[in-house]
XYZ file of C-alpha atoms in Angstrom:
266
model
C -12.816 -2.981 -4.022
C -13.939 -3.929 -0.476
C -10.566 -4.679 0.670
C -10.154 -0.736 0.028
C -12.386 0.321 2.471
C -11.670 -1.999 5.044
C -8.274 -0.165 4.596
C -9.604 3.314 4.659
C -11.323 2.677 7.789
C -8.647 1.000 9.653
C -5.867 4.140 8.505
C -8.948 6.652 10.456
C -8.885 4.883 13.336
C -4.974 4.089 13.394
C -4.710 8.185 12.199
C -7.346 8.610 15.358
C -5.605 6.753 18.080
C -2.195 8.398 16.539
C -2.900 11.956 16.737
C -4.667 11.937 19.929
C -1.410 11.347 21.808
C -0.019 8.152 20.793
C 3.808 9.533 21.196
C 5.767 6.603 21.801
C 9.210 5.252 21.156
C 8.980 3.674 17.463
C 12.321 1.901 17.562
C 10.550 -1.174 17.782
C 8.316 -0.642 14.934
C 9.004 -2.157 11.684
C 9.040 -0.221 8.257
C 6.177 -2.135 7.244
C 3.701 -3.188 9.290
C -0.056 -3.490 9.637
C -1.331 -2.155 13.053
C -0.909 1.566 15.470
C 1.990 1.973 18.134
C 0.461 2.603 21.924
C 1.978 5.317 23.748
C 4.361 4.948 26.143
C 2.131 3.213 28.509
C 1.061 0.270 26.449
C -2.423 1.628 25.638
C -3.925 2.497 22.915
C -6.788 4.772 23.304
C -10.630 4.279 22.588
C -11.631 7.497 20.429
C -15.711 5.642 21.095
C -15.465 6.345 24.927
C -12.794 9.279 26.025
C -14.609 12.611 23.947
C -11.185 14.591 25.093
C -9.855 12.679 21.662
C -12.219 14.976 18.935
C -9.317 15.924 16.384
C -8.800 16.808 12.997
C -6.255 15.737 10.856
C -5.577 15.416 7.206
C -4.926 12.360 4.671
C -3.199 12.805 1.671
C -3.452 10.288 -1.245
C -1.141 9.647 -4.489
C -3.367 11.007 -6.666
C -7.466 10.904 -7.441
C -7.676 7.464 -9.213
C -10.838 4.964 -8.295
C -8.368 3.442 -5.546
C -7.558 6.969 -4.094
C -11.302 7.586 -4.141
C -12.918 4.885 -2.446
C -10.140 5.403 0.037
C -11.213 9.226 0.714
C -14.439 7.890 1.057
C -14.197 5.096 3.647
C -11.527 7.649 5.685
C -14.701 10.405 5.362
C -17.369 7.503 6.494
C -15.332 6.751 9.457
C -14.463 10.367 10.314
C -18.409 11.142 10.607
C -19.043 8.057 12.841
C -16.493 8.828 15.341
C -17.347 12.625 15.171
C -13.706 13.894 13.873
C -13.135 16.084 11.194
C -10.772 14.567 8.609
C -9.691 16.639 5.644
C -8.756 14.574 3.042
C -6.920 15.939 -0.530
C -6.938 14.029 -3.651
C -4.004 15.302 -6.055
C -5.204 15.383 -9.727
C -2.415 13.917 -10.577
C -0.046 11.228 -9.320
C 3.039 12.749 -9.387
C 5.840 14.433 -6.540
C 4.751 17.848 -7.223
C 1.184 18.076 -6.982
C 1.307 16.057 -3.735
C 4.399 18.418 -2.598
C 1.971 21.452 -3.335
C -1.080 20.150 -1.342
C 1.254 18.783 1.145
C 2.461 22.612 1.570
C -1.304 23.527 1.994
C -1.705 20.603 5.038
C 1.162 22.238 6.590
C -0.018 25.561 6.765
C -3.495 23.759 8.665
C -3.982 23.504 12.099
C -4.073 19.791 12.370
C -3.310 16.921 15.003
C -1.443 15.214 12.088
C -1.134 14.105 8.393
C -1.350 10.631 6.861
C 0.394 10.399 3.574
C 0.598 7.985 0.817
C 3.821 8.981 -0.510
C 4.565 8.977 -4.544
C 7.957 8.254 -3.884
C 9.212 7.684 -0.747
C 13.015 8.254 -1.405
C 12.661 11.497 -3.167
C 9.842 12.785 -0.353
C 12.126 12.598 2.587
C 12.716 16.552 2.996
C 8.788 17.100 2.398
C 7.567 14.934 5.046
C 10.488 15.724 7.384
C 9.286 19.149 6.969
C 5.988 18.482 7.888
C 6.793 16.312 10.818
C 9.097 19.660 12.077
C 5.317 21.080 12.880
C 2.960 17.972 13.108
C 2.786 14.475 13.454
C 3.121 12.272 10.387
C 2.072 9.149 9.427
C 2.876 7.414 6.117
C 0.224 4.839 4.366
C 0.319 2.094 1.815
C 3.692 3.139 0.121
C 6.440 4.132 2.436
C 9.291 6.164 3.372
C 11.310 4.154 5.725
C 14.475 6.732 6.272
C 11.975 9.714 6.763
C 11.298 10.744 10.261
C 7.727 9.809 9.790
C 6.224 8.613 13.047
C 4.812 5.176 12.133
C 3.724 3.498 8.398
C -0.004 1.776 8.276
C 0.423 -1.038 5.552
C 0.662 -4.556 4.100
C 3.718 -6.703 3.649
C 2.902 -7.790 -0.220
C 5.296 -9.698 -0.445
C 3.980 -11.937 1.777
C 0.130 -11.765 0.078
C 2.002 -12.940 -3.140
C 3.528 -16.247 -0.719
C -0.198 -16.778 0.342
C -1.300 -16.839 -3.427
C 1.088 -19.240 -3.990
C 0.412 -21.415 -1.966
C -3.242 -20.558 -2.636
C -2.254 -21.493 -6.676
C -0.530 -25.201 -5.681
C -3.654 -26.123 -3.668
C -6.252 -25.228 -6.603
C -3.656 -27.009 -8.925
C -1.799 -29.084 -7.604
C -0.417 -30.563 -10.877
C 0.717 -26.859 -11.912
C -0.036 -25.721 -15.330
C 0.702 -22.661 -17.542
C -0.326 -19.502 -15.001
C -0.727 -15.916 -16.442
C 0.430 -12.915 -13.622
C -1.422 -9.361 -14.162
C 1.093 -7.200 -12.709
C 2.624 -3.944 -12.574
C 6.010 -3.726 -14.887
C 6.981 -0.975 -12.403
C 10.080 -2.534 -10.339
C 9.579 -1.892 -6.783
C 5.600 -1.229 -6.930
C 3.197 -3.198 -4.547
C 1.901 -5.198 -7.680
C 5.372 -6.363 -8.435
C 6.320 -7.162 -4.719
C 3.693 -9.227 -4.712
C 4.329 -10.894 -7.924
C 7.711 -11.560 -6.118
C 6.221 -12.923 -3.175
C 4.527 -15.644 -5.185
C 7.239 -16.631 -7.207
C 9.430 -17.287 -4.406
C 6.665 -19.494 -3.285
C 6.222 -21.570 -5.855
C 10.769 -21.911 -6.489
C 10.981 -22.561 -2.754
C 13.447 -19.162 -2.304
C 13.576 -18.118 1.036
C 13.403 -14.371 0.812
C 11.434 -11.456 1.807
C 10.843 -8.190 1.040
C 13.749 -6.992 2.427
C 15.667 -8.958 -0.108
C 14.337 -6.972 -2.928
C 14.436 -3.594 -1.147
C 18.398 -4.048 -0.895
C 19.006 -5.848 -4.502
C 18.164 -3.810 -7.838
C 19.269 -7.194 -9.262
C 17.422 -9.644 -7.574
C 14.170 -9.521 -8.715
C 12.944 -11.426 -11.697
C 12.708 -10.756 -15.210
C 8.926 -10.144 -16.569
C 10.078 -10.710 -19.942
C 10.384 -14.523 -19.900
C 8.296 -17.460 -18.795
C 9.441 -18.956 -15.522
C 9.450 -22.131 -14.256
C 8.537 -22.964 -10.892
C 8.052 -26.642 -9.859
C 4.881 -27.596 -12.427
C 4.165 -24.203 -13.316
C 5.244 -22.071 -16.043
C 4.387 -18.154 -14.954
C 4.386 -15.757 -17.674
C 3.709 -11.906 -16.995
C 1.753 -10.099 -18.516
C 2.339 -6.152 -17.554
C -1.159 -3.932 -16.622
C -0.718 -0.759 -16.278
C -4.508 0.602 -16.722
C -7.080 0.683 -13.361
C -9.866 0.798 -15.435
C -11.909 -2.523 -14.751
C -13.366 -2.900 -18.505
C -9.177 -2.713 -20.046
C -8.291 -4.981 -17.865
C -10.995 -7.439 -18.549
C -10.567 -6.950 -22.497
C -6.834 -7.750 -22.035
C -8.129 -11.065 -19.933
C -10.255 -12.196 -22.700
C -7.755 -11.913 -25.500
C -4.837 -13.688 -23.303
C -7.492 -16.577 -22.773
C -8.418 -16.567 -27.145
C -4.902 -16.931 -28.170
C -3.284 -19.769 -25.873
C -5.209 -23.019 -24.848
C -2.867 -24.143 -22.341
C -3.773 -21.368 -19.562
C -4.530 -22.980 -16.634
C -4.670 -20.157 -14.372
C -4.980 -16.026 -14.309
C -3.873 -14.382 -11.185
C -4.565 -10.887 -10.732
C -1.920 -8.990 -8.779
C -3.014 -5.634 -9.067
């Protein structure tokens, strides 16, 4: 779960540098990306040394799962050591309308700006539109491309599943039978990642852009697929719970000898 953290601290200080005055032109930004735009000037500022940059702003997660969590809680650690106030909302559940109805609640705030994980990016385009009418918005981990949100903090999965792959040919380099944990959820990070690898390992040059603009092209979880040595079969996880996913582990290992590999993609 340290990865987590590390991600929650970096969307404070992106959120920080952001809000403080970062107003730039984002043309040049792509829809997924991993870093903060400067402001017009080139610079980004250092929240440690100019105090003019105290703020508050809000972060909104999906929901209040142990991802969403240890999220709040690295964004809250960060928040203290950099003396902002950040006001972070869990939603109890993870669905469009409880984040819509805290989202209204963040709106009504006076706040520098809002990062949001979006539940579904397409269908949240007036909500975080709205938003952005009155302050600035920044999108995390799942996106909304077409929105007029100001800049998107993420990862390109994608391209983690092409560095497992190649990651899975060096630690067997005579392939083998290779189980994926993934998400059966077309379109979710889990599955872009799953992508990512098998693309890796069948030599396909695409990228997530491929899959974003083809329903069709990505690949069946309900067969085995071959890949130079390897045979990857999928098995779908859909619980976060640690000890459900480790059952399911140990009863995919008991009932077929000719495993060779179990790659979490989670």
């Amino acid at each position: 779960m340290r990865h987590m953290s590390l991600l929650g601290t970096f969307l404070g200080l992106a959120a920080l540098a952001f809000f403080s005055g970062c107003k730039s032109e984002y043309e040049g930004v792509p829809p997924v990306t991993m870093g903060i735009a400067p402001k017009s000037d080139g610079v980004i500022p250092d929240p440690y040394v100019d105090e003019s940059l105290l703020i508050r702003f809000a972060v909104l997660a999906q929901d209040d799962s142990n991802f969403s969590k240890i999220f709040a809680a690295a964004c809250r650690e960060t928040a203290n050591e950099i003396n902002v106030e950040a006001v972070v909302k869990l939603p109890s559940e993870g669905t469009v309308e409880n984040q819509e109805s805290l989202a209204r609640e963040i709106g009504k705030m006076d706040l520098a700006g809002v990062a949001i994980n979006p539940v579904d990016g397409q269908a949240q385009i007036d909500m975080l539109n709205r938003i952005n009418g009155s302050i600035e918005v920044i999108t995390f981990q799942h996106d909304s491309p077409v929105s007029d949100r100001q800049l998107h903090v993420g990862t390109d999965h994608h391209a983690v599943g092409r560095d497992l792959g190649k990651l899975l040919k060096s630690a067997l380099p005579e392939g083998g039978k290779t189980v994926l944990l993934a998400d059966p959820i077309v379109d979710s990070d889990s599955s872009m990642r799953r992508q990512g690898l098998i693309d890796e390992l069948l030599g396909r040059e695409r990228d997530a852009g491929f899959y974003r603009s083809s329903e069709d092209g990505w690949d069946s979880a309900d067969q085995p697929i071959e890949g130079g040595d390897f045979v990857l079969v999928t098995a779908g996880v859909t619980d976060d719970d640690e000890v459900a996913v480790a059952n399911q582990v140990a009863k995919l290992l008991e009932g077929d000898d000719d495993i060779q590999a179990i790659i979490g993609l989670l």
